[in-house]
XYZ file of C-alpha atoms in Angstrom:
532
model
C 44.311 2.044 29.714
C 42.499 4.396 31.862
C 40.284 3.366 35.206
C 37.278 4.326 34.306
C 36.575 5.322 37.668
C 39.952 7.427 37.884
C 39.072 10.835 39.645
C 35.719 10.080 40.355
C 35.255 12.413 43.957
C 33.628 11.442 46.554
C 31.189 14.549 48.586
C 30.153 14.020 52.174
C 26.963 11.999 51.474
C 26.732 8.271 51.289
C 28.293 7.450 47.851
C 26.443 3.726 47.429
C 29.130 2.178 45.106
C 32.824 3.690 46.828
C 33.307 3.906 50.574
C 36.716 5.520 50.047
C 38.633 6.542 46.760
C 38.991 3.494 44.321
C 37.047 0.795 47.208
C 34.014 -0.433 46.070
C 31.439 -1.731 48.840
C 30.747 -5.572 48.605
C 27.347 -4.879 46.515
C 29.045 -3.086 43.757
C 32.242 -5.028 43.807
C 31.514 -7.511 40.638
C 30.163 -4.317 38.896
C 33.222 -2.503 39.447
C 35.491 -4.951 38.220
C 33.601 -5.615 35.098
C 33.149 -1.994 34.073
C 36.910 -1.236 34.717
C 38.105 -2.857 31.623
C 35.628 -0.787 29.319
C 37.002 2.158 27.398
C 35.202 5.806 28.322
C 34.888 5.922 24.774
C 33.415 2.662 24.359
C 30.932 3.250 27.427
C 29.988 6.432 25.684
C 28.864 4.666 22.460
C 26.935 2.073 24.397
C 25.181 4.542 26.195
C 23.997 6.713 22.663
C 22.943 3.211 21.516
C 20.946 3.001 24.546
C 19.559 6.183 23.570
C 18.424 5.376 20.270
C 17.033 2.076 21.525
C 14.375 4.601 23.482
C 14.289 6.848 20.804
C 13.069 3.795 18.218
C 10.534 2.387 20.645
C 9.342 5.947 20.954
C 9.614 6.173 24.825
C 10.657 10.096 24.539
C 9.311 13.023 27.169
C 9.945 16.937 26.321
C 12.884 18.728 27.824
C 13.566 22.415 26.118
C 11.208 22.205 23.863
C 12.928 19.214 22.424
C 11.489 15.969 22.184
C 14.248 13.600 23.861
C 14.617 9.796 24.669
C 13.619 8.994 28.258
C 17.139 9.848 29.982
C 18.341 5.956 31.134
C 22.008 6.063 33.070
C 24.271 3.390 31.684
C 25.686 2.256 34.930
C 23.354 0.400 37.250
C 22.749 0.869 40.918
C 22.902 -2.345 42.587
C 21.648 -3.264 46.164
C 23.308 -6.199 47.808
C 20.579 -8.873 48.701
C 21.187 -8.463 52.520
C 19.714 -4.830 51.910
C 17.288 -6.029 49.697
C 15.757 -7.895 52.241
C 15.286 -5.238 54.719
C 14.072 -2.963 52.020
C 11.443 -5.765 51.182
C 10.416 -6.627 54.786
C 10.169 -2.836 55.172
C 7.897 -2.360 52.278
C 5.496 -5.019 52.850
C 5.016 -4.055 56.491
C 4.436 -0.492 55.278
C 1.738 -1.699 53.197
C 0.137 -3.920 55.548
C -0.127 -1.373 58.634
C -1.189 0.784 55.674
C -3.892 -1.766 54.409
C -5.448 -2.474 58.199
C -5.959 1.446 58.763
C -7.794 1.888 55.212
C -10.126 -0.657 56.517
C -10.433 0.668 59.989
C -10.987 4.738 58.597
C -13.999 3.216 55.955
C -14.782 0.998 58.741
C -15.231 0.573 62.336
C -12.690 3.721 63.450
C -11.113 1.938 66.102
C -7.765 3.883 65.385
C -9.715 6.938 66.618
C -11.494 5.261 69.411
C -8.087 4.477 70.654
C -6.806 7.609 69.641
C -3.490 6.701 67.757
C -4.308 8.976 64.661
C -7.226 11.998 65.695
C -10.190 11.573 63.676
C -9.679 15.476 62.436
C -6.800 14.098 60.438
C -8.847 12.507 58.451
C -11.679 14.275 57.773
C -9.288 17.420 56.748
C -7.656 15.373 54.112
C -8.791 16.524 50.058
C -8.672 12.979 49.962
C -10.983 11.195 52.431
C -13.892 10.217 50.613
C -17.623 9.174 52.217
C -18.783 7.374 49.091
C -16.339 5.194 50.455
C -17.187 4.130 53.529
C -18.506 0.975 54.242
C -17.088 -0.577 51.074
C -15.539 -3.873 52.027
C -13.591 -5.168 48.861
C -14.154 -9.018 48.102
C -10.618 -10.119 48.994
C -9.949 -7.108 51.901
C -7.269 -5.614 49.792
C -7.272 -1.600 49.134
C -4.109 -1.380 48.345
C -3.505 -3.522 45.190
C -0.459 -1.749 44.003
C 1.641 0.717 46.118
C 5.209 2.692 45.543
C 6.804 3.230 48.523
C 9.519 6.365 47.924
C 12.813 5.716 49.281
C 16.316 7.847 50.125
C 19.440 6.748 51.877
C 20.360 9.124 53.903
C 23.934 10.310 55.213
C 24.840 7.084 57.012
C 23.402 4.721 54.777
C 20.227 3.915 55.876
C 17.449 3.624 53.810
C 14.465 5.918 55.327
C 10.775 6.572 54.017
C 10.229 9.612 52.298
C 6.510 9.009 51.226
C 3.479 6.450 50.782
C 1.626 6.364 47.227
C -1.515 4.345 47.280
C -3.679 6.006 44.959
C -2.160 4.968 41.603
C 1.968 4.969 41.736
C 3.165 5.026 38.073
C 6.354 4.436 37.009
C 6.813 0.534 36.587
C 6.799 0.201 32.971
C 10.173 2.137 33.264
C 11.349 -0.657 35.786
C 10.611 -3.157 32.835
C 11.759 -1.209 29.410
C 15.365 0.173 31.592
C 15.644 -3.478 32.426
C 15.349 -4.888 28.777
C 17.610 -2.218 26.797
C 20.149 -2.758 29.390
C 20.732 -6.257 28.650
C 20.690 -5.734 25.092
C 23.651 -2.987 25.438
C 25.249 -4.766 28.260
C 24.626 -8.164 28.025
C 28.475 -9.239 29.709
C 27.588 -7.382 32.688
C 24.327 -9.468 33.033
C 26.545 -12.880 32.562
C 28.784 -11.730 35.435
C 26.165 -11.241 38.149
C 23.102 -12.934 39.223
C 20.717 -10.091 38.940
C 16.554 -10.851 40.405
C 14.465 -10.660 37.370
C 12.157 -7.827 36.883
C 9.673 -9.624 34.107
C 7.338 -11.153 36.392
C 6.024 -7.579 37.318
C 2.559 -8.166 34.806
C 1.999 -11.230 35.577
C 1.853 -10.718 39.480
C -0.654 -7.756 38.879
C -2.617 -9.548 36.596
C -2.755 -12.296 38.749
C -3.465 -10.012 42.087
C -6.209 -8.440 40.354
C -8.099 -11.475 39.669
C -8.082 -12.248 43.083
C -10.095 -9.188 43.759
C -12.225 -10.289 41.726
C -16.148 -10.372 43.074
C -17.038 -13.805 44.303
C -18.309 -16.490 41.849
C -16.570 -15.232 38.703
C -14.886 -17.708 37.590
C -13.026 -16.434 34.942
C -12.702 -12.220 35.974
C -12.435 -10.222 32.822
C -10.165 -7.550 33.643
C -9.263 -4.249 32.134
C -7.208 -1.144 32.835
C -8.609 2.293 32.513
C -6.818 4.771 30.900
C -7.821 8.952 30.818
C -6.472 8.798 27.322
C -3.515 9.244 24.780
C -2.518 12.632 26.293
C -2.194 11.241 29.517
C 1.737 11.724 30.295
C 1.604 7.688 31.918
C -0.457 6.437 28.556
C 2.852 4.974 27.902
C 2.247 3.016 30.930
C -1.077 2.032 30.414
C -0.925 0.613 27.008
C 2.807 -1.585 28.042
C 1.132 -3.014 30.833
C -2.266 -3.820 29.689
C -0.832 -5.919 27.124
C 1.653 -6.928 28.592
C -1.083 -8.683 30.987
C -3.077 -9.561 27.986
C -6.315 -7.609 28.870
C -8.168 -4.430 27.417
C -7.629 -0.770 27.846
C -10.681 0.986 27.826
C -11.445 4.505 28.444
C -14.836 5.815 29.985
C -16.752 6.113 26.935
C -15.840 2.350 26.576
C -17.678 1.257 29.950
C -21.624 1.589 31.007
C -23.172 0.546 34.104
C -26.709 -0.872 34.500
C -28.288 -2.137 36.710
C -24.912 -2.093 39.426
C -23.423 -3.885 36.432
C -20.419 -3.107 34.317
C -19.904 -3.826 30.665
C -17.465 -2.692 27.947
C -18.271 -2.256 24.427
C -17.114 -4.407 21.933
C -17.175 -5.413 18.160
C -19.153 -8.847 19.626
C -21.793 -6.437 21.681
C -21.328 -5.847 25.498
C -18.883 -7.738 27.909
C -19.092 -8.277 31.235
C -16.141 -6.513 33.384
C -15.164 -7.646 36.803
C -11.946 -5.699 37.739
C -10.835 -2.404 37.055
C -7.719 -1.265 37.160
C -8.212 2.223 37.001
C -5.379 5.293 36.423
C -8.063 7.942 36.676
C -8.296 9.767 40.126
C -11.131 9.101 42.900
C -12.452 12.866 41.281
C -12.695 12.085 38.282
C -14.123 8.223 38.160
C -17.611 8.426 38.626
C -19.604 11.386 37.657
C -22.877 10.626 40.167
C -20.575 10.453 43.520
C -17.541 12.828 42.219
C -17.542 15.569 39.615
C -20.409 15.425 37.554
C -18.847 16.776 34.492
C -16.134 14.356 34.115
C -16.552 13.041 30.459
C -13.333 10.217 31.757
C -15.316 7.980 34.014
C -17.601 5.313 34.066
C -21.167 6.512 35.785
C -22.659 4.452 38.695
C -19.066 2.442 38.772
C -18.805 3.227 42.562
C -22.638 2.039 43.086
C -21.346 -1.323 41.073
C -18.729 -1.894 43.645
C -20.758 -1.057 46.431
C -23.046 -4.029 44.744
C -20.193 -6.351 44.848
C -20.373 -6.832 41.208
C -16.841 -4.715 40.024
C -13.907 -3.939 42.071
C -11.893 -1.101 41.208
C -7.837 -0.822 41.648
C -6.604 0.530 43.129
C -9.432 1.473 45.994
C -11.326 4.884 46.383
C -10.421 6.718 49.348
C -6.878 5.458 49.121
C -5.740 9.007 49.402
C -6.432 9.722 52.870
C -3.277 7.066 53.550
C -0.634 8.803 51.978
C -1.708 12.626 53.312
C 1.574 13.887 54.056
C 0.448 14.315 56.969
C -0.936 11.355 57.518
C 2.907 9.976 56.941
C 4.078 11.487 60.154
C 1.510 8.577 61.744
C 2.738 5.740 59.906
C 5.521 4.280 62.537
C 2.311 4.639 65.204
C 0.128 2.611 62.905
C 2.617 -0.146 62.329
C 2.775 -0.605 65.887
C -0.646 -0.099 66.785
C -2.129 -2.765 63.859
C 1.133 -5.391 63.661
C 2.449 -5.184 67.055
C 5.862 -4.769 65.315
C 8.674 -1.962 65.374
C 8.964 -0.245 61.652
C 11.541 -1.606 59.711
C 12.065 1.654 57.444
C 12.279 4.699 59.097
C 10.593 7.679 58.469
C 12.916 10.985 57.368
C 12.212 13.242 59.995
C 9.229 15.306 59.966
C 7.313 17.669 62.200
C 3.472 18.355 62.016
C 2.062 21.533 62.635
C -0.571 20.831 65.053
C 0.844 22.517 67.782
C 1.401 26.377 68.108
C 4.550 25.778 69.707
C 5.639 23.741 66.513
C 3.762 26.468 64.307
C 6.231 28.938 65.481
C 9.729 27.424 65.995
C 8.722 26.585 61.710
C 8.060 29.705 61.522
C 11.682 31.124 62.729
C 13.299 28.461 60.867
C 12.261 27.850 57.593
C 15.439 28.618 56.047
C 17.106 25.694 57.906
C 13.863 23.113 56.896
C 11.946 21.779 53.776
C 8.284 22.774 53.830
C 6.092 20.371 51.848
C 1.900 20.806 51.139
C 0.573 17.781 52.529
C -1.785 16.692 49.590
C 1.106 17.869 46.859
C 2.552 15.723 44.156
C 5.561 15.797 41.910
C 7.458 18.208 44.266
C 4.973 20.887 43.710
C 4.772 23.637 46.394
C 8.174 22.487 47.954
C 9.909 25.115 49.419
C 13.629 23.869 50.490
C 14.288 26.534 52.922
C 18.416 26.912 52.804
C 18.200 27.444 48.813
C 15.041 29.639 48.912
C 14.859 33.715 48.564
C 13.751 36.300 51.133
C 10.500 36.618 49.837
C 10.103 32.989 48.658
C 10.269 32.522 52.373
C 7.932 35.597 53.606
C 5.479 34.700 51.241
C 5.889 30.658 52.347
C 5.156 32.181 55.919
C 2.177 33.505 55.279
C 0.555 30.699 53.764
C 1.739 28.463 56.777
C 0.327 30.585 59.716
C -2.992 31.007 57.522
C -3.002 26.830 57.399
C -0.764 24.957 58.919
C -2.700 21.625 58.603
C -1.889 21.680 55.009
C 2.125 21.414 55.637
C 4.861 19.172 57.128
C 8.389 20.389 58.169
C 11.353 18.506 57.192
C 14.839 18.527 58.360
C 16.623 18.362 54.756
C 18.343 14.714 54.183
C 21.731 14.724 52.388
C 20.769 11.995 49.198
C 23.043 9.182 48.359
C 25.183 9.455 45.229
C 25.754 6.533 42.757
C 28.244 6.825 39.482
C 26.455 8.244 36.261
C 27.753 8.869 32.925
C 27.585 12.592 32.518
C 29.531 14.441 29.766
C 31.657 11.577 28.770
C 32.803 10.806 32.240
C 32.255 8.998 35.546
C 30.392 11.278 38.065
C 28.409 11.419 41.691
C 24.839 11.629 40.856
C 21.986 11.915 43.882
C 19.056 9.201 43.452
C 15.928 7.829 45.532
C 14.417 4.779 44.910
C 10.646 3.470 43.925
C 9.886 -0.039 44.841
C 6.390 -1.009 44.392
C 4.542 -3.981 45.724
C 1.913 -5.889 44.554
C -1.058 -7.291 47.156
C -2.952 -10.462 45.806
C -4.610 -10.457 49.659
C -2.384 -13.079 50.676
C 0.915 -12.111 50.132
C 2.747 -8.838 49.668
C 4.957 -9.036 46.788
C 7.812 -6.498 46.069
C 9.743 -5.751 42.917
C 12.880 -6.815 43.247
C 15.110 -3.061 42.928
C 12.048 -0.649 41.689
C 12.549 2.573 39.812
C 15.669 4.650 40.571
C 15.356 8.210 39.516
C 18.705 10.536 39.459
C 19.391 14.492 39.298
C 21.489 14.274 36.381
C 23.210 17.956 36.797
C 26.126 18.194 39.279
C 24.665 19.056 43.351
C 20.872 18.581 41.708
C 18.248 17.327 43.780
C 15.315 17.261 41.654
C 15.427 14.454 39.881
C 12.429 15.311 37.346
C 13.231 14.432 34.048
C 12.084 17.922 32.279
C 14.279 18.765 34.668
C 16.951 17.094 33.026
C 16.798 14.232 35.222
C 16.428 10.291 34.193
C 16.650 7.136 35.935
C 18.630 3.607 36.386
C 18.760 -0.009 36.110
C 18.352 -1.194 39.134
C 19.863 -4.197 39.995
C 19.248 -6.610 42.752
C 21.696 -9.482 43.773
C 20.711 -12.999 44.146
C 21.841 -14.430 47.500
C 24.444 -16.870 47.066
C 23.638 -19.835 44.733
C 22.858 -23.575 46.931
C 24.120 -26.720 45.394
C 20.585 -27.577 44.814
C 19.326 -24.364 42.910
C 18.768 -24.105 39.151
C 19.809 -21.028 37.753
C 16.587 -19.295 35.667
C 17.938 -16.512 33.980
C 16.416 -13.183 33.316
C 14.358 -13.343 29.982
C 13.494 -9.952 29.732
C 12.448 -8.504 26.639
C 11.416 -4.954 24.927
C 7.916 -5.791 24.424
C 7.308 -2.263 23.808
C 6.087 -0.778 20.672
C 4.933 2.222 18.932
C 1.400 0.876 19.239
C 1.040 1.348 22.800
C 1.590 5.138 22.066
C -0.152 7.320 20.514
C 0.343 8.958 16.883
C 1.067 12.150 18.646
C 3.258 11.551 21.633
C 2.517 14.417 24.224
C 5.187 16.398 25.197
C 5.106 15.485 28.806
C 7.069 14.544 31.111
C 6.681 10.754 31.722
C 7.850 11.085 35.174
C 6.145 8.541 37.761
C 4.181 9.529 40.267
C 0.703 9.319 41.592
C -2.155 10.036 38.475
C -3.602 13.142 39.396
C -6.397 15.009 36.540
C -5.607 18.281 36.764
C -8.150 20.165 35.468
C -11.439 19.251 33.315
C -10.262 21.174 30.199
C -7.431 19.094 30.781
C -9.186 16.178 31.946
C -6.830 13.669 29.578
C -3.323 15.942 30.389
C -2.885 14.762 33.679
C 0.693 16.318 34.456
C 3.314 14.798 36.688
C 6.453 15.840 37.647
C 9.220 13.418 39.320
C 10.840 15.103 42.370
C 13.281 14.564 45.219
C 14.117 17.215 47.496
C 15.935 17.152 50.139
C 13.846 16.460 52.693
């Protein structure tokens, strides 16, 4: 019988399963060894029945005009639990640093006094926010959820390729990829000791009623949605029930009196936390835009009151500015007193004329990113762009260079897809997101792995054709006195938490972003990696 990893070729990037032809490193090991015995064929069939398990639940985006199953690989990535452990250390101290300079920019502005980040930085940023200042959450925590966007880089090191701390999407992905796995591969899952990924709604429900304003002692607690054509509704629905509380939308909320209620077939109910998927412009019609028809009105004077907190924070934005990321290592230092764990890819701001112009003369060796973009949008990767791609790029730089970041482009790790029937190098980053209760930083064990599933792709948007992984983290070694609790995962997932008419979006996570008031429930992400 044929290896099924027989001519599989290995490129000059980091390949995160082989470190030569036909040796797998020590986290993949067990997974190579199980998968060797299984048939091409047989992998094949698994993986269409993997397929059609999306397809039932109705977790489909559009790609070509065709409605499609969300595109899950049938071979895990798997991190070793050394790695792991950097990767979570990393992570949380990312978030705290993060955490202590949201407090100090809607706060006292030491960090400027003391001249670690300039004060222009943030003023610039599309996403600083004065309605905002001087709002102290009840617990301290701003950051309730984050997704910290990862790549591994030529030698193997995992480096930082952005912050998202408005409202990172994505996770229900991390939970559904998790539970159709084990149903197609449930010998793989008896062979390794793999970190659960279940726990995910229960540690946000429970983090969010710890935000909760003082004296409630039972927080009601709801998540609100911009609607069914919202391409994360998916999300939305899974993981409000999922945590067992309401999803409301705007015209389901009114404030009175710095109070907010929800309507409901008993009359009006008190609500103490909001988990909110709408962005900062489009929540509250008196401090934002006044002709959002998405928000609740006065919700920002409720907080203010200390009688709602809202999830994650407004102003959030202003911490992961592009440019802002280019501070981050600074910040760590400057608020923890520790070195960064996770390294930052390398990245130059253009606050310098000197800098201006060496970018200038070589944009076709860098990758030029807008510093308040999302989803890849605006990207130019300068060694596969055009003459005039590149002119025109130049213009727009020298006109405003506060609104870019240079990037020396980062050769992605590959990990082994099933493409066309066979065994292949894919490129892939990696989404972990943490969870802040205000006492602890908790991280989800592997995250959401997103691959470019045609050959030397770097995008790794699914109506681009890409899709994502299983991502599998390894227990450390079992001590004599542990008890094995084994994964319970389940699809919970139904075709209620979707609507009738599924958009035809992409359900790619990133940050929620409204796009546009005619559009104010379309909120359109894309899912990018470039090579940054």
């Amino acid at each position: 019988m044929a290896d099924l990893f027989d001519g599989y070729p290995l490129g000059e990037v980091w390949d995160e399963m082989f470190g030569g032809v036909g040796q797998p490193r020590a986290a993949y090991a067990g997974l190579f060894a199980s998968m060797q015995p299984i048939d091409g064929e047989e992998l094949a069939a698994r993986a269409d029945v993997l397929s059609q398990t999306y397809r039932d639940a109705g977790v489909t985006f559009a790609h070509a005009g065709e409605e499609q199953p969300f595109p899950l690989d049938i071979v895990p990535r798997v991190i070793g639990a050394d790695e792991w452990a950097v990767i979570e250390r990393g992570v949380e101290q990312r978030v705290l640093a993060l955490e202590a300079f949201l407090a100090d920019v809607y706060g006292a502005g030491q960090v400027f006094t003391d001249r670690i980040v300039p004060r222009s930085v943030i003023t610039t940023s599309a996403h600083f926010h004065r309605q905002a200042h001087g709002l102290v959450p009840p617990n301290g925590v701003r950051v309730h959820v984050s997704g910290i966007d990862l790549v591994r880089d030529e030698t193997g090191d995992f480096r930082v390729l952005e912050d998202n701390l408005r409202s990172p999407s994505g996770v229900s992905y991390v939970i559904t990829n998790r539970a159709a796995m084990s149903q197609v591969l449930p010998e793989l899952f008896a062979d390794h000791r793999i970190q659960p990924v279940a726990d995910y709604p229960s540690k946000l429900l429970a983090a969010l009623k710890a935000s909760a304003p003082p004296n409630v002692a039972d927080p009601t607690v709801v998540v609100l949605t911009p609607g069914v054509y919202n391409s994360a509704y998916f999300e939305h629905a899974l993981l409000a029930r999922q945590m067992g509380v309401e999803l409301v939308e705007g015209r389901d909320l009114i404030c009175a009196g710095n109070q907010v209620s929800m309507r409901t077939t008993d009359g009006q109910q008190r609500v103490d936390v909001i988990y909110r998927r709408i962005d900062d412009e489009f929540l509250d019609p008196v401090h934002f835009r006044p002709d959002s028809v998405i928000g609740c009105a006065g919700v920002l004077n409720a907080a203010r009151a200390g009688r709602v907190t809202i999830a994650n924070a407004v102003g959030n934005g202003v911490a992961d500015d592009k440019l802002l990321y280019t501070w981050v290592p600074d910040l760590i230092r400057y608020y923890l007193g520790e070195e960064p764990v996770l390294a930052n890819a390398d990245t130059y701001r253009l606050d310098q004329r000197d800098t201006v112009e060496w970018v200038l003369e070589s944009l076709d060796q860098l990758v030029l990113k807008p510093v308040d973009g999302s989803g890849g949008k605006g990207i130019v990767i300068g060694p596969r762009a055009d003459e005039k791609t590149l002119s025109d790029l130049a213009v727009k730089v020298r006109a405003t260079p506060r609104d870019w970041i240079a990037q020396k482009p980062i050769g992605l790790s590959t990990v082994p897809t099933l493409v066309g029937g066979r065994i292949a190098p894919r490129h892939v980053d990696l989404r972990p997101f943490a969870v802040n209760d205000g006492s602890k930083v908790w991280v989800l064990p592997g995250g959401l792995t997103r691959v470019a599933l045609p050959e030397g792709e770097l995008v790794v948007n699914s109506s681009q054709g890409g899709g994502s992984k299983d991502t599998w983290v390894i227990s450390p070694p079992r001590q004599a006195a542990d008890v094995e609790e084994p994964d319970l995962t389940r699809i919970e997932f139904t075709a209620a938490d979707l609507p009738e008419d599924p958009p035809a979006q992409d359900p790619g996570p990133l940050n929620d972003t409204v796009v546009g008031q005619s559009q104010q429930q379309q909120q359109g992400w894309s899912t990018e990696v470039t090579p940054c």
